[in-house]
Coordinates of C-alpha atoms and ligand atoms in Angstrom, one line a residue:
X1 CA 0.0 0.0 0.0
X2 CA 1.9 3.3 1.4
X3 CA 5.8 4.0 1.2
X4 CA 7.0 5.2 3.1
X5 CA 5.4 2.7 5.7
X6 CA 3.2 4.6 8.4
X7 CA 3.5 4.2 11.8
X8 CA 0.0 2.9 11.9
X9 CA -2.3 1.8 9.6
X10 CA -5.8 -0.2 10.0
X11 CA -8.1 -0.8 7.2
X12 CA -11.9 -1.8 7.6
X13 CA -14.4 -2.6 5.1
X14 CA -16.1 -0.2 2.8
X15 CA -14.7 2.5 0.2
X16 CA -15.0 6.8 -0.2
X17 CA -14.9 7.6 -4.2
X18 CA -13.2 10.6 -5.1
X19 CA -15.0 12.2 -8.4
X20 CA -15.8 15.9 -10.1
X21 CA -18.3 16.2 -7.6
X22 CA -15.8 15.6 -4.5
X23 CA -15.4 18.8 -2.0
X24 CA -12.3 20.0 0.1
X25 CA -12.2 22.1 2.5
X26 CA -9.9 23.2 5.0
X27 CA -8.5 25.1 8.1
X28 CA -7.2 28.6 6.6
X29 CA -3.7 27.0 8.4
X30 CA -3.6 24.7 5.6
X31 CA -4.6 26.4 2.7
X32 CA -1.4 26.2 0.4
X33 CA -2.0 22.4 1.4
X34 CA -4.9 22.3 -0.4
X35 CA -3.8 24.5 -3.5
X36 CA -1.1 22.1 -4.0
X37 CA -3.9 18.7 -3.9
X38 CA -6.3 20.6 -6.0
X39 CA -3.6 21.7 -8.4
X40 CA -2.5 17.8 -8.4
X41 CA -6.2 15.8 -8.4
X42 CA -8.3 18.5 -10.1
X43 CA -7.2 17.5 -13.4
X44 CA -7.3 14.0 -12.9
X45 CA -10.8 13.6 -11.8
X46 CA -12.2 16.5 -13.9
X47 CA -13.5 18.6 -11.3
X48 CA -12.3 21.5 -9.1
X49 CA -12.4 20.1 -5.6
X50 CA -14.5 23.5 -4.6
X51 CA -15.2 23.6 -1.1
X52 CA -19.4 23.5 -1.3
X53 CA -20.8 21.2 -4.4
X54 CA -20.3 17.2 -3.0
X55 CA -20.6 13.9 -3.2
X56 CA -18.5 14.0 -0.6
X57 CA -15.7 15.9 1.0
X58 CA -11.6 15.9 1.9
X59 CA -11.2 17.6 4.8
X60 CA -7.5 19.3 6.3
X61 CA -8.5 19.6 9.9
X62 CA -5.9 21.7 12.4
X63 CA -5.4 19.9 15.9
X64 CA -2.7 19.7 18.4
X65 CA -0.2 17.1 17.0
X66 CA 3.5 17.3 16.7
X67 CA 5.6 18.8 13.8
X68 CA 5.2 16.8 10.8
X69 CA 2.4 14.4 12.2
X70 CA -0.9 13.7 10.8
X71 CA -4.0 11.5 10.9
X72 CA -6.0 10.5 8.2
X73 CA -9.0 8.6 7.9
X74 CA -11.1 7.7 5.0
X75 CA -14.9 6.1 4.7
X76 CA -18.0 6.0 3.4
X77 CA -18.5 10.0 4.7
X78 CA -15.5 11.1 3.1
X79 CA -11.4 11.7 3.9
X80 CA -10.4 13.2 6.9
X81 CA -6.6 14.6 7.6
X82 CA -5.6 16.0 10.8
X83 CA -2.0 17.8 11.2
X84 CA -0.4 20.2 13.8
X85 CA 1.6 21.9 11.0
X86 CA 1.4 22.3 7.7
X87 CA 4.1 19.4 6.7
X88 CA 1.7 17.4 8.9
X89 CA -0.8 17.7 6.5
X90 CA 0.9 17.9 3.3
X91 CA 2.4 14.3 4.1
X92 CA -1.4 13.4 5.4
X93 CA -2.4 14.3 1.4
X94 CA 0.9 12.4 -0.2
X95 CA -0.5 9.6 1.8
X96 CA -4.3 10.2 0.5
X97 CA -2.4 10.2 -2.9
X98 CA -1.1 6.8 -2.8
X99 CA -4.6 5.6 -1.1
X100 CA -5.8 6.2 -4.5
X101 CA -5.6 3.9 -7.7
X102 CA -2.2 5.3 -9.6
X103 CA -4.3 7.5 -12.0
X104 CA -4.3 9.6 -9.6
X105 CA -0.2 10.3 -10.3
X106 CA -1.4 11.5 -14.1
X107 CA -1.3 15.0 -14.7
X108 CA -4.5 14.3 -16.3
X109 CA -6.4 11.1 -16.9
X110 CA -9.8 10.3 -17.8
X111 CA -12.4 11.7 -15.5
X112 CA -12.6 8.8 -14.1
X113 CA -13.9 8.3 -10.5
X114 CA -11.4 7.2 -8.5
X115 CA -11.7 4.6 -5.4
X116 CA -10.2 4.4 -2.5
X117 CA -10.1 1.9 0.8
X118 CA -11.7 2.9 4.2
X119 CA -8.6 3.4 6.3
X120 CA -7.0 4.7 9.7
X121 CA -3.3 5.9 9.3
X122 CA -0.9 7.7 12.4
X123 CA 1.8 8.8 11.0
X124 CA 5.1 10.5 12.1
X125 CA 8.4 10.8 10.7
X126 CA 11.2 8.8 12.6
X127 CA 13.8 11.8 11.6
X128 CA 13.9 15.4 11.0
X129 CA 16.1 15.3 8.1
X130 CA 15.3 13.2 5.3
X131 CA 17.6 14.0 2.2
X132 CA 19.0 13.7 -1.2
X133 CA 21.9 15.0 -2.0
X134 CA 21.8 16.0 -6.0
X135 CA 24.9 17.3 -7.8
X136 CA 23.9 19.2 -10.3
X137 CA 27.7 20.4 -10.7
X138 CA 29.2 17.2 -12.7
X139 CA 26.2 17.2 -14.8
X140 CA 24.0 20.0 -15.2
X141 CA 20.4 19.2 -14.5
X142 CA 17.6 21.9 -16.0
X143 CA 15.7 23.9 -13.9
X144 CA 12.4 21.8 -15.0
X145 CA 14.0 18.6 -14.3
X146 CA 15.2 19.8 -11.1
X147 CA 11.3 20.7 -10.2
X148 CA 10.2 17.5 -11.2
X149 CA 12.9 15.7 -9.2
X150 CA 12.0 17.7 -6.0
X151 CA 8.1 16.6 -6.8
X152 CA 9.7 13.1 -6.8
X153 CA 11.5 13.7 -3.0
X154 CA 8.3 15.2 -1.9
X155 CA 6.2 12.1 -2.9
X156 CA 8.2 9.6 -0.7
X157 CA 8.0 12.4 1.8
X158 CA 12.1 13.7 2.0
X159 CA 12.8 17.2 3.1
X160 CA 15.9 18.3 2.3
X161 CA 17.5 18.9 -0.8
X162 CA 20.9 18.9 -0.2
X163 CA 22.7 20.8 -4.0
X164 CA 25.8 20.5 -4.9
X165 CA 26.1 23.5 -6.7
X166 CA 30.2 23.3 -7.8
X167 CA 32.7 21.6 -8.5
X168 CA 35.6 20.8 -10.2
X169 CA 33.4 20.6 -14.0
X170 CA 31.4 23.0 -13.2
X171 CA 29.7 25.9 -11.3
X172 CA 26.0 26.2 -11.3
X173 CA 24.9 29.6 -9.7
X174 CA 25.0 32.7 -10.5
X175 CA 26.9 35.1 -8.4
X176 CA 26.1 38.7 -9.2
X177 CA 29.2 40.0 -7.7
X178 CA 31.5 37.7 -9.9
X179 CA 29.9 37.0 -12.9
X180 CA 32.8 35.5 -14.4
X181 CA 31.9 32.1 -12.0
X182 CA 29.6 31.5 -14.5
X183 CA 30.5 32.8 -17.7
X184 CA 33.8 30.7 -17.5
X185 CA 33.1 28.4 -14.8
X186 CA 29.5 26.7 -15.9
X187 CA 31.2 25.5 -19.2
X188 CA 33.9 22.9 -20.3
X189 CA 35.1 21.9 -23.4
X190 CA 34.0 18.2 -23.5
X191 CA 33.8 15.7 -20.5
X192 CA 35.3 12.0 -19.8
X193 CA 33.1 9.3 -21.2
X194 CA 32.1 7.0 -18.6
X195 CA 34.9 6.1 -16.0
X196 CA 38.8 6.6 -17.8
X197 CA 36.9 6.6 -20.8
X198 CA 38.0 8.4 -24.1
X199 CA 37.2 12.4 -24.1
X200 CA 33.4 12.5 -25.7
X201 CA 34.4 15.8 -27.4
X202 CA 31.2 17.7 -26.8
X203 CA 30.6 21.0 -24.9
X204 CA 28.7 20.8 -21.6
X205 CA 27.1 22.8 -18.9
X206 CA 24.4 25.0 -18.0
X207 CA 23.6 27.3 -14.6
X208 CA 20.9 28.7 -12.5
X209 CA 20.1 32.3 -12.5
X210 CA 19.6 33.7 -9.6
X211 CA 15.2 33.9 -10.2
X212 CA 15.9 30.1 -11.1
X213 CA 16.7 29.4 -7.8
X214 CA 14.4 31.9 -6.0
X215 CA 12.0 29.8 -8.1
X216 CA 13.2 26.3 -7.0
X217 CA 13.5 27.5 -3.2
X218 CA 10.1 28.5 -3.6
X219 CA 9.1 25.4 -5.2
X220 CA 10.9 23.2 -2.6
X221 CA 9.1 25.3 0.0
X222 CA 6.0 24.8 -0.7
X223 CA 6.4 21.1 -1.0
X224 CA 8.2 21.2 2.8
X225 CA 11.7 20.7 1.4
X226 CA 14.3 23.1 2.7
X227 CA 17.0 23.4 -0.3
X228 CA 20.8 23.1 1.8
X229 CA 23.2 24.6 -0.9
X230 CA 26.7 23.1 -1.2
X231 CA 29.4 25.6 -2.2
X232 CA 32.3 22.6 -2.2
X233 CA 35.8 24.5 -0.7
X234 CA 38.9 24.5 -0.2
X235 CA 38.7 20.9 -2.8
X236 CA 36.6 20.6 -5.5
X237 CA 37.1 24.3 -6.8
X238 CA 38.9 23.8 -10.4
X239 CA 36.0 25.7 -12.2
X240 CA 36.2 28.5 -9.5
X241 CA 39.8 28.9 -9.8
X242 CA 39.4 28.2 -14.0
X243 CA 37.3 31.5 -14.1
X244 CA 39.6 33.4 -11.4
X245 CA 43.3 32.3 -11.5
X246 CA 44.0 34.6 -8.2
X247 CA 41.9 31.6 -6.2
X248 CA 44.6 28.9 -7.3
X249 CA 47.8 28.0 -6.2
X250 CA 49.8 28.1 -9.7
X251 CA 50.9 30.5 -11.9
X252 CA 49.7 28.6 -15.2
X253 CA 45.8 29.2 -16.4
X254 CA 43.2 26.1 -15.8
X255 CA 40.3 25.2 -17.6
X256 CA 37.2 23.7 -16.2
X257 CA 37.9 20.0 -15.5
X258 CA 36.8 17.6 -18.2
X259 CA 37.9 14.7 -16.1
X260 CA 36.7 12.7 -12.8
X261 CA 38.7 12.1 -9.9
X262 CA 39.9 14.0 -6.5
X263 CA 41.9 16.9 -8.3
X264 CA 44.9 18.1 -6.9
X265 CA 43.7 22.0 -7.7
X266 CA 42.5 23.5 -4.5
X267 CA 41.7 27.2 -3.2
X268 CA 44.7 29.0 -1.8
X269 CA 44.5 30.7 1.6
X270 CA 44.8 34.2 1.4
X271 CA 42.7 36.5 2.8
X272 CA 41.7 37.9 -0.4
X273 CA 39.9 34.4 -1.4
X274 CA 38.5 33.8 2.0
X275 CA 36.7 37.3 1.4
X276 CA 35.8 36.3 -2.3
X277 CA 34.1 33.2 -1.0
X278 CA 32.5 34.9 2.1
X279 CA 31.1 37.6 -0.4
X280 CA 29.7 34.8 -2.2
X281 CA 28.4 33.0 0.5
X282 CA 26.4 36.2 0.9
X283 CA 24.9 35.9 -2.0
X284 CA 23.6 32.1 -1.0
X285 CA 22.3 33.1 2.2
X286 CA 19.9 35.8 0.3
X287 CA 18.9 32.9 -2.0
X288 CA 18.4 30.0 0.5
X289 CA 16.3 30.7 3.6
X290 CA 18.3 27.2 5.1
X291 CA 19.2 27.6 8.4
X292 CA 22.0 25.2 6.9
X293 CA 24.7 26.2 4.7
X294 CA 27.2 23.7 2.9
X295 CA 31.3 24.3 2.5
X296 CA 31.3 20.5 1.8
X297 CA 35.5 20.6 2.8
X298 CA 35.4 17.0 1.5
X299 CA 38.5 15.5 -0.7
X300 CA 40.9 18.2 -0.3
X301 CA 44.2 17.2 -1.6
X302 CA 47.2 18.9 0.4
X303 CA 50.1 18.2 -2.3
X304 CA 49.5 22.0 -3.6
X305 CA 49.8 23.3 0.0
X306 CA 52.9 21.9 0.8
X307 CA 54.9 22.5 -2.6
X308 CA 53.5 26.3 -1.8
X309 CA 55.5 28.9 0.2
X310 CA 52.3 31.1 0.6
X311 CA 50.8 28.5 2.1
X312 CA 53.4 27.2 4.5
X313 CA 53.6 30.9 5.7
X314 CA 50.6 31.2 6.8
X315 CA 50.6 27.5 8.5
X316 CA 53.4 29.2 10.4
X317 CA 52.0 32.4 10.9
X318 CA 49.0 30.7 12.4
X319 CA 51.0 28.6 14.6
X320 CA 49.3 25.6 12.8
X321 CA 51.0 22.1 13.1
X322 CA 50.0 21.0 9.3
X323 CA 47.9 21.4 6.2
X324 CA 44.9 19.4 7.8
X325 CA 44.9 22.2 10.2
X326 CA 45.0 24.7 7.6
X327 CA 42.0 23.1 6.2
X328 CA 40.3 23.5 9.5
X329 CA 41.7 27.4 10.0
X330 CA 39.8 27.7 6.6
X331 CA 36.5 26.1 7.6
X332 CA 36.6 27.6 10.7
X333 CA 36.3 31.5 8.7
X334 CA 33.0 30.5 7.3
X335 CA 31.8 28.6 10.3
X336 CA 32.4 32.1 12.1
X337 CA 30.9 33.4 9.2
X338 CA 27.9 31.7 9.0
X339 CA 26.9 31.7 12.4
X340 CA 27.1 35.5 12.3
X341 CA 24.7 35.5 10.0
X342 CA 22.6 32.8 12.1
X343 CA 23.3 30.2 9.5
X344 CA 25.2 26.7 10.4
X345 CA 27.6 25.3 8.8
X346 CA 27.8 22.0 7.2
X347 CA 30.7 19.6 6.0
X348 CA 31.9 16.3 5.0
X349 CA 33.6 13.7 7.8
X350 CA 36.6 15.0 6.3
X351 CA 36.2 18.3 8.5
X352 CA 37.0 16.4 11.3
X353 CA 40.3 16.0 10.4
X354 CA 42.1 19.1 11.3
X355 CA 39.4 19.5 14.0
X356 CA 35.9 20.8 13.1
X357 CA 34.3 24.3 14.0
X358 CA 32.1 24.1 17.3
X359 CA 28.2 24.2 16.2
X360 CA 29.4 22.4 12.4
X361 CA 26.8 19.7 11.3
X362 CA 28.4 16.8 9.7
X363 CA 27.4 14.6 7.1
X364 CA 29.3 11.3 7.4
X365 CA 30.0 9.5 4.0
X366 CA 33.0 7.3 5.0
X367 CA 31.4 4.4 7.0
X368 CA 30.6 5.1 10.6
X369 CA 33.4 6.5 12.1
X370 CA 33.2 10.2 11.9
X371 CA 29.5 10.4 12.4
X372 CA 30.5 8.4 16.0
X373 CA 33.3 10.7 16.6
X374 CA 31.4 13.9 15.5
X375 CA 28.0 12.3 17.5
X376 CA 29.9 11.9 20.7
X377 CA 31.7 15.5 20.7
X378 CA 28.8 17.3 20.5
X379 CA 28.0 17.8 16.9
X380 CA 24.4 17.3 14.9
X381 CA 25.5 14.6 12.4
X382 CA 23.5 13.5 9.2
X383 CA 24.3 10.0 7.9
X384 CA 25.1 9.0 4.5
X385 CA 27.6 6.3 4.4
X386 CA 28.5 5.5 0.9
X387 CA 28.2 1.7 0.7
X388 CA 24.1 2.1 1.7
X389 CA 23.3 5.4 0.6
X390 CA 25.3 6.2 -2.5
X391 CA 22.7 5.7 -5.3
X392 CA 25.1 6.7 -8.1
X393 CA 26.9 3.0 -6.9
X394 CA 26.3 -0.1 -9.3
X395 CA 22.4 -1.8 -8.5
X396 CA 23.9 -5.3 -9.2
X397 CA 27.1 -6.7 -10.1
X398 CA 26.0 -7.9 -13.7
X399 CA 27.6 -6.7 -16.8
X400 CA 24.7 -4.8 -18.3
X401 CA 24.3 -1.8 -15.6
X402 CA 25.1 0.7 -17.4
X403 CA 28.3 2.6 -16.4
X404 CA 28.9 0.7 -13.3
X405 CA 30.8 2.5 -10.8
X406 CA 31.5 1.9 -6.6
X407 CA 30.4 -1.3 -4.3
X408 CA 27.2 -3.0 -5.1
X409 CA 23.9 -1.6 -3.9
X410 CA 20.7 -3.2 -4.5
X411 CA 16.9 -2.2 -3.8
X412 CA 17.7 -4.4 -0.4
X413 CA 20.9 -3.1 0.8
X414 CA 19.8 0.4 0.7
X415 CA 16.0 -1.1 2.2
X416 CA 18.7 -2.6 5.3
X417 CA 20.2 0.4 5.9
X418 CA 20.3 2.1 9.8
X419 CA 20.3 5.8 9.6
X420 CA 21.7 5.6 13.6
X421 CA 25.4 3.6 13.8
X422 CA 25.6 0.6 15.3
X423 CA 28.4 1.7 17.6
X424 CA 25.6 4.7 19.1
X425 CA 23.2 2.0 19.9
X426 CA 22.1 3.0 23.0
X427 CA 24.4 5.9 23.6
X428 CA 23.3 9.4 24.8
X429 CA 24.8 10.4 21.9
X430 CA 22.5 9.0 19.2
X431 CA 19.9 12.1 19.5
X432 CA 22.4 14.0 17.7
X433 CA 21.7 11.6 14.5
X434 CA 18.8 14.0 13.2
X435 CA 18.5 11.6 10.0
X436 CA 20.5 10.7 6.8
X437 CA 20.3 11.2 3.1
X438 CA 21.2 9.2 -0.2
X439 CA 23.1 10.7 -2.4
X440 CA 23.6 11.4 -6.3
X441 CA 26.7 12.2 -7.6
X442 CA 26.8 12.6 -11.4
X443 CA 30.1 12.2 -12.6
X444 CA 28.4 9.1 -14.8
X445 CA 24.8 10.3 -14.5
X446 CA 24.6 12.2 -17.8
X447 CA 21.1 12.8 -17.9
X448 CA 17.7 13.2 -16.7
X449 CA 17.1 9.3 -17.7
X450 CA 20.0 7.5 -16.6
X451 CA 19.1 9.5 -13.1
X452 CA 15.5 8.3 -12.5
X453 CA 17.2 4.7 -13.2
X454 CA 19.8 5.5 -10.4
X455 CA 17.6 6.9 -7.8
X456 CA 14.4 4.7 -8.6
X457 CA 12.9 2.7 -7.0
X458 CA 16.3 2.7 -4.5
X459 CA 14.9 6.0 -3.5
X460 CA 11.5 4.7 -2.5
X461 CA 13.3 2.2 -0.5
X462 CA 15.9 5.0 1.3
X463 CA 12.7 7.1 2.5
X464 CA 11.6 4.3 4.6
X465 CA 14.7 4.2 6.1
X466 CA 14.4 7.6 7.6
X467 CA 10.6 8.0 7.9
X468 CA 9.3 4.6 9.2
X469 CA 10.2 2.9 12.4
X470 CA 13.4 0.8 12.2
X471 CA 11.5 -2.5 12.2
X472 CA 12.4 -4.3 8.4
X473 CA 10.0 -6.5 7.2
X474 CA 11.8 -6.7 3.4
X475 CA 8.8 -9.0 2.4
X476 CA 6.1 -6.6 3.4
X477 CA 8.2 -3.4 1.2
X478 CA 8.4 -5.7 -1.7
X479 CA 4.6 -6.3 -1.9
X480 CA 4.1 -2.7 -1.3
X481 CA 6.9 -1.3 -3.9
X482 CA 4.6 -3.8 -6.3
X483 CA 1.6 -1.0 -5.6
X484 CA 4.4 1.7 -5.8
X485 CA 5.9 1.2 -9.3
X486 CA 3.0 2.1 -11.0
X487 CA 2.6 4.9 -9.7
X488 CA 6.2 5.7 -10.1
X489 CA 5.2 4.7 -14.2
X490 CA 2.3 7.1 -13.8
X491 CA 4.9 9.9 -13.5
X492 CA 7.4 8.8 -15.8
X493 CA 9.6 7.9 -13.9
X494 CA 12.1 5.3 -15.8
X495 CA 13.3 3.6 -12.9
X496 CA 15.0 0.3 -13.2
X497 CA 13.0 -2.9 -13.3
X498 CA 14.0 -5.7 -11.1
X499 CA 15.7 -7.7 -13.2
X500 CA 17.7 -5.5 -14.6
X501 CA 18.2 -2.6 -16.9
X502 CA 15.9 -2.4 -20.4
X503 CA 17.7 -2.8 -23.5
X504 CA 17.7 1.1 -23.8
X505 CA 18.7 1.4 -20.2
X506 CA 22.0 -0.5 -20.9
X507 CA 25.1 1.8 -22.0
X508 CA 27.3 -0.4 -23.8
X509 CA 30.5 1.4 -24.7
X510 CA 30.1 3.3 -22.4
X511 CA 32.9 2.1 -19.3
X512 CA 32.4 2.1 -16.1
X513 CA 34.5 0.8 -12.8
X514 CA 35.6 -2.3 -11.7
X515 CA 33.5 -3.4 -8.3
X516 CA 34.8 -2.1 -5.5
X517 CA 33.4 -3.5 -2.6
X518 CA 37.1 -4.8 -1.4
X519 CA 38.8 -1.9 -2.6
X520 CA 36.2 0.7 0.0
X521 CA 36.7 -1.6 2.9
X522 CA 40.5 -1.4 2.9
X523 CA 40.2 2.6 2.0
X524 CA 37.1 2.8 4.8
X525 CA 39.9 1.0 7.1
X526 CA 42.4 3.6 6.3
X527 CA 40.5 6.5 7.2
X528 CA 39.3 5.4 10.2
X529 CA 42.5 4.8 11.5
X530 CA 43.8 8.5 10.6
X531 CA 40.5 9.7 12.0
X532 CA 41.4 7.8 15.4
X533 CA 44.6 9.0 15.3
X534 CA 43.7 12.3 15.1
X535 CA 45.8 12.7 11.7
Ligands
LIG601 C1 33.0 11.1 -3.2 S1 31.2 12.0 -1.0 C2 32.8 12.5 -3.3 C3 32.2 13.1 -4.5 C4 32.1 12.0 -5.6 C5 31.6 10.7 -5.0 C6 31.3 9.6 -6.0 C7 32.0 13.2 -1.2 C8 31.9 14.2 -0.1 N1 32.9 13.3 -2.2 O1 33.0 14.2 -5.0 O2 31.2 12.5 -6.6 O3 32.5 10.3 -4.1 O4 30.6 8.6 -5.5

């Protein structure tokens, strides 16, 4: 039936029908609520869902229930949703939604009258953030595919779009202030086919203006997803520096990546481009409302810092033992920054390193460690360790996935995944898990196609990790993803059957990577021990 599972759910006999005729009304507290399921049902049964006319009515009640909550019963005199907030009641509709046969996921359809069962749901989220990360900097993904993916997040009832706005290929928003990060930086010449393929010769790239994202915030918003922007730094900055050499460390001109990999290109540390990135972190916090801010600080290589006089100046200057602490000196000027502005920073485990800023959130992708580490010192963490949450990683180990790449994920890994680690089981520590977020790294997700067959149905399956309770019945999902995928069709979503990739799914020529689920556990291994170690 429903996915993300609810809390509760009872069913008992008898059946409401939702037709032309059907009323909704609501508490003025919910009124966007019901723009939003008019806007999405009145087409499909052919009427206007008017408060008044009836054969029956949806109601959105207001009561006293906690943030995100809802109750929804439906019967022979109608549908009835209850909420505290207006997320309460938004999920309370996504849930009517998928009560519905999966017409009811057509932008039009027939006119039809459309069934549903008599049912009693509670429902409450088991965490308060429920993400996808999207990077939009590797491949560029439009503005109207973005809107339809974040109607996609919505519908399994995720929050928070976390967007990895730049990178090395590629940066995707426009900075009034330095127009050049777009003019030079959103473009590159060609990109890498596949994984240590051959060049593909071809132009790419693309950006948001600033509207677009006022646009997508907005759209986000009203679909109670908060949009965290990533600006990636001191790493993952070759299209920054392309379009401003005085960011880099050399002398010689770059050009936007057209290649994958950690880059050894990184952001040098003078003042000067701690005050460019602040300015354009001003910029972002105009555009995004979050109350979170991304620096990412993930992947930095050091070989640039230590060949560089500059920089082992200022390590000296500072009284700083070594270049992880330089990376931490670094973070630490937007962390100040940020919290002046009441924002909070976020970063990758690597953050940790050097020692992170007090108050930093971190979003743990190597295993388990850091988020432990982070958890136990103090720090919110969000969870996303690569081998269960990394949708852009292989679905199977079979030959025809196209452009394989990382360890094997199926459908059941990701349905297995904990959001909480193991080692915090029980510990004090655990409440500062607020929740966990797949991610979707494009390197070799080249367009809005190959994506919905990455993130679907795996998506459907991460959702329940962070909404439902932690009980896994992997039976009981199965049977219900079986109601799910047709509505998931409904949309046109091309997700990827069970049995493997369509003919036109498969990429052949197209390389990918070996498997490299032996290969992450000895790296995993590695960086544990430096984390312990402190180095
Ligand atoms: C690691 S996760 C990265 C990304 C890559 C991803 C590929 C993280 C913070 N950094 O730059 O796209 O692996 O799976």
């Amino acid at each position: 039936m429903i996915i993300p599972k609810p809390v509760r759910l009872n069913t008992s006999p008898g059946r409401f029908v939702v037709d032309r005729h059907t009323a909704l009304t609501t508490d003025p507290a919910f009124s966007e609520v019901a723009a939003w399921l008019r806007a999405e049902l009145g087409p499909v049964v052919g009427g206007e869902l008017l408060p008044g006319t009836s054969s029956g009515t949806i109601t959105l009640s207001a009561r006293e229930m906690p943030p995100e909550a809802y109750r929804l019963s439906t019967g022979a005199g109608g549908v009835l949703i209850e909420a505290g907030d207006p997320a309460g009641a938004f999920y309370g509709a996504q849930t009517f939604r998928q009560l519905l046969p999966p017409e009811a996921f057509r932008r039009a359809a027939t006119g039809q009258p459309l069934p549903l069962p008599a049912v009693h749901i509670e429902d409450r989220p088991r965490f308060a953030w429920r993400g996808c990360l999207l990077d939009v900097a590797r491949h560029f993904l439009t503005k109207a595919d973005l809107l339809r993916f974040i109607d996609l997040m919505a519908a399994h009832k995720l929050n928070v779009l976390h967007l990895h706005l730049t990178d090395d290929q590629g940066w995707r928003l426009e900075i009034r202030r330095y127009p050049r990060l777009t003019e030079v930086g959103a473009w590159r010449r060609e990109s890498q086919l596949g994984w240590n393929g051959a060049m593909d010769g071809r132009p790419h790239g693309g950006y948001y203006t600033q509207d677009d994202i006022r646009e997508i915030v907005a759209h986000a918003a009203r679909r109670h997803i908060t949009v965290v922007p990533e600006i990636d730094l001191p790493g993952h900055t070759q299209a920054a520096i392309a379009a401003h050499p005085e960011l880099g460390n050399l002398d010689v001109p770059l050009e936007v990546a057209t290649t994958w990999g950690v880059g050894a290109n990184v952001l040098n540390t003078e003042k000067r481009t701690i005050t460019f990135f602040q300015n354009v972190m001003d910029e972002v916090l105009e555009l995004f409302p979050s109350p979170y801010i991304s620096v990412g600080g993930d992947e930095c290589r050091k070989d640039q810092w230590r060949a560089s006089p500059a920089a082992q100046r200022r390590i000296a200057e500072l009284g700083l033992r070594d270049e992880e602490e330089l990376q931490s000196w670094m973070i630490g000027r937007f962390a100040d920054h940020l919290a002046a502005r009441g924002r909070q920073l976020v970063g990758w485990d690597e953050i940790l390193e050097g020692g992170a800023p007090d108050g930093a959130v971190i979003a743990s992708w190597r295993d388990d460690h850091g988020a432990v580490v982070a958890a136990k010192a103090g720090h919110t963490v969000v969870t996303c360790p690569n081998t269960s949450t990394y949708l852009d990683y292989r679905q199977a180990p079979d030959e025809d996935e196209p452009v394989p790449f990382g360890t094997v994920l199926t459908l059941d890994d990701v349905y297995s995944f904990e959001p909480v680690p193991a080692a915090l089981a029980g510990d004090q520590a655990a409440q500062h898990v607020i929740g966990s977020q797949c991610c979707l790294w494009t390197e070799l997700i080249d367009s809005p196609r190959h994506l919905d067959y990455m993130a679907f149905p795996r998506l459907a399956a991460f959702a329940e990790t962070v909404w439902s309770p932690p009980e896994r019945d992997p039976a009981d999902f199965r049977q219900r993803l079986n109601d799910h995928l047709p509505r998931l069709a409904a949309l046109g979503v091309e997700y990827r059957p069970d049995d493997g990739p369509l003919p036109w799914q498969q990429r052949p020529g197209v390389p990918g990577r070996p498997e490299e689920t032996d290969t992450w556990r000895a790296k995993v291994a590695d960086w544990t021990r430096n984390l312990r170690e402190g180095r």
